[in-house]
């Protein structure tokens, strides 16, 4: 009975429409780059009514912030060209699926400058966590600088020269191989290039420690296959889980899904719940002309105005109620209850 109840609920459209959020899956960390500025992440954010582009290096955690006059794709590309001309062209650029990064203009930019462009699943910022963390740090520094009425670029400079916990080196040292001059008194010998040692090993240790604590309350979901019926988690402000059909797996835990309305979405596995329902067919508009067609060979029905004719409705014949036969024997059970003969036997 428990299995049948579970199977019935799994096929119930109403139950599947209003679901709870799925649990988090185990952490999949990005690979540790072999050199600085080989893999960078990009993201846009807004603070103090101004738009900014942040570009962060996955190896050194060194990030740059550029003010944007507008959020057009051409403006973002112009800022990235300046960054790449300064630090070199990266091998991989990671971003979200914003219109600035999903445009054909950005695809052409990636092809001309010969770098790989990877995008994260919509509504799953965790996939580009390095850029999201850099945005949090940049916003905090800019808020503190505005509150204290100091230069925000000095705050950014101090952050770049502050050694990272458990790393024994600063973002500037890991990117440039040297410290940069700040307002703090510094010996000239400390400003000479000194390449930090064992950075990849320490970065890998940090990722393993982070994954250990993250995975304590996480569990992997079963992978989906093409043709599976799923329910898609609602976006912000909505509550209904829409039905869809899996098309293919784009990347690890990222799938393209066709909704019942015919649109194609890309979602992370965490936002897709497998369902045992039958696929919903898109609603087709009824053809009123086809419904009113008269089969071939039948004469057309004349239009009769009932107000000009005395029409008397024929009485509806009802079958007489059958009474139990007076000859039907009445018996009494051993508990004293009277038992009558069924009416269907009254012929």
XYZ file of C-alpha atoms in Angstrom:
347
model
C 0.000 0.000 0.000
C 2.827 2.425 0.789
C 4.384 1.792 -2.609
C 1.051 2.364 -4.368
C 0.488 5.623 -2.461
C 3.958 6.828 -3.406
C 3.398 5.894 -7.037
C 0.055 7.713 -7.077
C 1.566 10.886 -5.601
C 4.463 10.750 -8.064
C 1.929 10.898 -10.918
C -0.290 13.578 -9.367
C -0.060 16.808 -11.349
C -1.224 18.962 -8.427
C 1.336 17.475 -6.030
C 4.154 17.930 -8.559
C 3.220 21.575 -9.230
C 3.960 22.701 -5.664
C 7.161 21.026 -4.528
C 9.796 21.857 -1.953
C 13.315 22.790 -2.927
C 15.646 19.873 -3.519
C 18.622 19.238 -1.270
C 22.061 20.456 -2.259
C 24.439 18.127 -4.068
C 28.085 17.470 -3.304
C 30.513 20.168 -4.307
C 32.247 20.046 -7.679
C 35.214 22.405 -7.527
C 36.898 24.004 -10.509
C 40.267 22.572 -11.447
C 43.259 24.424 -10.029
C 44.885 26.386 -12.894
C 48.525 25.706 -13.663
C 49.484 29.366 -14.003
C 48.153 32.834 -13.197
C 45.501 34.424 -15.414
C 44.797 31.238 -17.363
C 41.235 31.011 -16.070
C 39.203 34.091 -15.165
C 35.602 34.690 -14.120
C 33.433 37.682 -15.028
C 30.279 39.111 -13.543
C 28.276 42.339 -13.437
C 26.993 44.030 -10.287
C 25.348 47.288 -9.264
C 26.133 49.437 -6.241
C 25.364 53.079 -5.455
C 23.255 53.220 -8.649
C 26.288 52.419 -10.815
C 27.123 49.316 -12.869
C 30.472 47.565 -12.661
C 32.272 44.662 -14.304
C 34.462 42.459 -12.137
C 37.146 40.145 -13.537
C 38.800 37.690 -11.143
C 41.699 35.280 -11.619
C 41.016 31.717 -10.426
C 44.673 31.135 -9.591
C 45.590 34.237 -7.592
C 42.147 35.586 -6.565
C 43.300 38.930 -7.994
C 40.353 40.910 -9.356
C 39.790 44.085 -11.338
C 36.723 46.349 -11.184
C 35.649 48.513 -14.135
C 32.878 51.095 -14.101
C 30.395 50.625 -16.960
C 28.630 53.550 -18.597
C 26.029 51.041 -19.798
C 25.537 47.289 -19.720
C 25.762 46.673 -23.459
C 27.774 43.757 -24.715
C 30.098 46.091 -26.643
C 30.950 48.002 -23.441
C 31.747 44.802 -21.536
C 33.932 43.577 -24.405
C 35.858 46.861 -24.475
C 36.674 46.533 -20.769
C 37.755 42.910 -21.155
C 40.029 43.822 -24.053
C 41.832 46.274 -21.785
C 42.222 43.610 -19.091
C 43.519 41.014 -21.545
C 45.955 43.511 -23.067
C 47.311 44.162 -19.550
C 47.576 40.627 -18.164
C 47.356 38.473 -21.273
C 44.620 36.452 -22.965
C 43.279 33.744 -20.643
C 42.633 30.211 -21.773
C 39.131 30.079 -20.264
C 36.576 32.740 -19.361
C 33.694 31.772 -17.048
C 30.511 33.853 -16.842
C 26.774 33.583 -16.343
C 24.149 33.573 -19.109
C 23.480 37.297 -19.011
C 22.633 39.015 -22.313
C 26.080 40.626 -22.349
C 27.802 37.230 -22.427
C 25.279 35.208 -24.452
C 25.187 37.580 -27.430
C 26.607 36.766 -30.839
C 28.967 39.729 -30.426
C 30.616 38.116 -27.402
C 30.865 34.794 -29.244
C 32.665 36.577 -32.050
C 34.981 38.231 -29.495
C 35.842 34.831 -27.987
C 36.559 33.421 -31.434
C 38.777 36.323 -32.494
C 40.777 36.406 -29.243
C 40.926 32.577 -29.110
C 39.725 31.767 -25.609
C 37.129 29.263 -24.384
C 33.927 30.739 -23.011
C 32.062 28.686 -20.385
C 28.673 29.689 -18.991
C 26.907 28.586 -15.814
C 23.324 27.368 -15.546
C 20.748 30.146 -15.112
C 19.628 30.780 -11.519
C 22.649 28.803 -10.251
C 25.256 31.416 -9.277
C 27.205 28.817 -7.322
C 28.678 27.526 -10.580
C 30.594 30.821 -10.948
C 31.326 31.094 -7.236
C 34.744 32.723 -7.664
C 33.237 35.775 -9.354
C 30.335 35.879 -6.875
C 32.763 35.908 -3.940
C 34.790 38.677 -5.578
C 31.593 40.718 -6.011
C 30.843 40.395 -2.275
C 34.349 41.572 -1.348
C 34.283 44.482 -3.805
C 30.877 45.672 -2.586
C 31.968 45.526 1.045
C 35.129 47.534 0.371
C 33.227 50.138 -1.660
C 30.570 50.540 1.042
C 33.195 50.950 3.759
C 35.112 53.462 1.668
C 32.012 55.543 1.044
C 30.995 55.433 4.700
C 34.461 56.532 5.862
C 34.824 59.004 2.933
C 38.125 57.495 1.786
C 39.470 56.473 -1.611
C 38.023 53.041 -2.554
C 41.050 52.279 -4.746
C 43.324 52.426 -1.692
C 41.109 49.803 -0.062
C 41.416 47.623 -3.165
C 45.198 48.082 -3.138
C 45.441 46.975 0.493
C 43.280 43.922 -0.212
C 45.522 42.868 -3.099
C 48.581 43.020 -0.840
C 47.045 41.243 2.162
C 48.245 37.622 2.461
C 45.473 35.072 2.023
C 44.739 32.806 4.965
C 46.643 29.497 4.754
C 48.398 30.684 1.587
C 51.275 32.827 2.973
C 51.059 35.034 -0.120
C 48.861 37.868 -1.366
C 46.845 38.001 -4.624
C 49.371 40.479 -6.052
C 52.262 38.135 -5.271
C 50.550 35.151 -6.888
C 49.723 37.116 -10.042
C 52.783 39.366 -10.453
C 55.377 37.509 -8.392
C 55.973 40.570 -6.194
C 54.410 42.857 -3.635
C 53.201 46.277 -4.749
C 53.921 49.533 -2.969
C 51.248 50.741 -0.521
C 51.063 53.538 2.045
C 52.622 51.217 4.601
C 56.394 51.521 5.026
C 57.972 48.630 3.113
C 61.598 47.612 2.580
C 62.767 47.780 -1.019
C 63.922 44.157 -0.916
C 60.331 43.023 -0.248
C 59.180 44.693 -3.459
C 61.504 42.622 -5.609
C 60.020 39.715 -7.572
C 59.744 36.534 -5.513
C 57.665 33.737 -6.992
C 55.539 32.073 -4.279
C 56.190 28.359 -3.898
C 53.712 25.460 -3.739
C 50.712 27.650 -4.626
C 48.850 24.914 -6.561
C 49.261 22.452 -3.688
C 47.901 24.938 -1.149
C 45.016 25.881 -3.415
C 44.127 22.206 -3.774
C 44.252 21.763 0.009
C 41.918 24.720 0.483
C 39.433 23.289 -2.011
C 39.502 19.886 -0.324
C 38.839 21.464 3.068
C 35.979 23.522 1.677
C 34.434 20.468 -0.006
C 34.744 18.418 3.211
C 32.571 20.813 5.219
C 30.179 21.483 2.336
C 29.513 17.816 1.555
C 28.539 16.857 5.104
C 24.893 17.742 4.394
C 24.906 17.136 0.644
C 23.829 14.189 -1.492
C 24.104 13.642 -5.234
C 20.952 13.331 -7.320
C 20.592 10.657 -9.984
C 21.603 11.862 -13.461
C 18.862 12.480 -16.012
C 18.563 11.019 -19.493
C 17.131 12.374 -22.698
C 13.344 12.067 -22.729
C 12.865 12.053 -18.940
C 9.819 13.952 -17.646
C 10.855 16.490 -15.000
C 9.464 19.373 -13.020
C 11.373 22.676 -13.276
C 11.921 24.703 -10.104
C 10.195 28.111 -10.176
C 12.226 31.259 -10.557
C 12.239 34.029 -7.995
C 8.748 35.217 -7.099
C 6.960 32.114 -8.436
C 5.888 28.892 -6.717
C 4.715 26.501 -9.434
C 7.011 23.763 -10.739
C 6.453 23.561 -14.505
C 6.636 20.285 -16.412
C 9.312 19.725 -19.021
C 11.191 17.078 -21.007
C 14.963 16.644 -20.839
C 16.685 17.128 -24.195
C 20.363 16.575 -23.414
C 23.116 17.179 -20.866
C 25.060 20.315 -21.794
C 27.737 19.997 -19.105
C 28.167 18.352 -15.725
C 24.770 18.595 -13.948
C 23.470 21.082 -16.523
C 20.628 20.123 -18.893
C 18.504 21.692 -21.607
C 14.797 21.136 -20.978
C 11.816 21.671 -23.281
C 8.756 22.976 -21.425
C 5.142 22.075 -22.197
C 4.769 25.446 -23.960
C 7.587 24.591 -26.390
C 10.338 26.860 -25.008
C 13.812 25.473 -24.264
C 15.522 26.278 -20.949
C 18.871 25.401 -19.434
C 18.815 24.372 -15.785
C 21.071 22.745 -13.209
C 20.225 19.262 -11.910
C 19.320 20.780 -8.551
C 16.469 22.676 -10.236
C 15.063 19.565 -11.966
C 12.964 16.975 -10.151
C 12.284 13.731 -12.013
C 8.578 12.918 -12.307
C 6.579 9.806 -13.176
C 3.871 11.848 -14.894
C 2.738 11.529 -18.475
C 4.029 14.227 -20.806
C 1.605 17.127 -21.176
C 0.727 17.934 -24.756
C 0.513 21.643 -25.627
C -3.038 22.932 -25.674
C -4.276 23.481 -29.224
C -6.971 26.091 -29.947
C -10.291 24.539 -30.869
C -11.401 25.022 -34.443
C -14.950 26.358 -34.158
C -15.582 25.943 -37.876
C -14.618 22.291 -37.770
C -16.913 21.709 -34.782
C -19.898 23.162 -36.664
C -19.351 21.188 -39.834
C -22.232 18.931 -40.933
C -21.259 15.423 -42.067
C -21.536 14.863 -45.789
C -24.870 13.375 -46.877
C -26.976 14.956 -44.083
C -29.410 17.742 -44.922
C -28.743 21.110 -43.326
C -30.648 21.837 -40.114
C -33.262 24.587 -40.690
C -33.185 27.657 -38.482
C -36.466 27.688 -36.531
C -37.594 30.639 -34.440
C -39.343 29.059 -31.479
C -41.020 32.383 -30.598
C -43.259 32.104 -33.698
C -44.389 28.567 -33.055
C -46.333 26.913 -30.317
C -43.933 24.306 -29.179
C -45.055 21.955 -26.481
C -42.344 20.009 -24.816
C -43.025 16.328 -24.650
C -43.146 14.992 -21.138
C -40.174 13.049 -20.043
C -41.049 9.463 -19.535
C -39.861 8.102 -16.272
C -39.794 4.483 -15.350
C -42.129 3.736 -12.486
C -40.530 3.078 -9.181
C -40.602 -0.501 -8.211
C -41.953 -1.402 -4.874
C -40.855 -4.502 -3.169
C -43.176 -7.391 -3.839
C -45.594 -7.988 -1.017
C -44.889 -11.640 -1.477
C -41.151 -11.112 -0.970
C -40.187 -12.985 2.136
C -38.755 -11.015 5.028
C -36.179 -12.770 7.098
C -34.558 -11.798 10.342
C -30.841 -12.285 10.928
C -29.455 -13.763 14.080
C -28.705 -10.244 15.270
C -32.331 -9.156 14.846
C -31.852 -7.160 11.611
C -34.603 -7.469 8.942
C -33.341 -8.640 5.546
C -35.430 -7.735 2.446
C -35.175 -9.251 -0.979
C -33.237 -7.017 -3.456
C -35.348 -4.802 -5.707
C -33.629 -6.106 -8.854
C -35.271 -9.441 -8.218
C -38.745 -7.848 -8.308
C -39.807 -8.885 -11.840
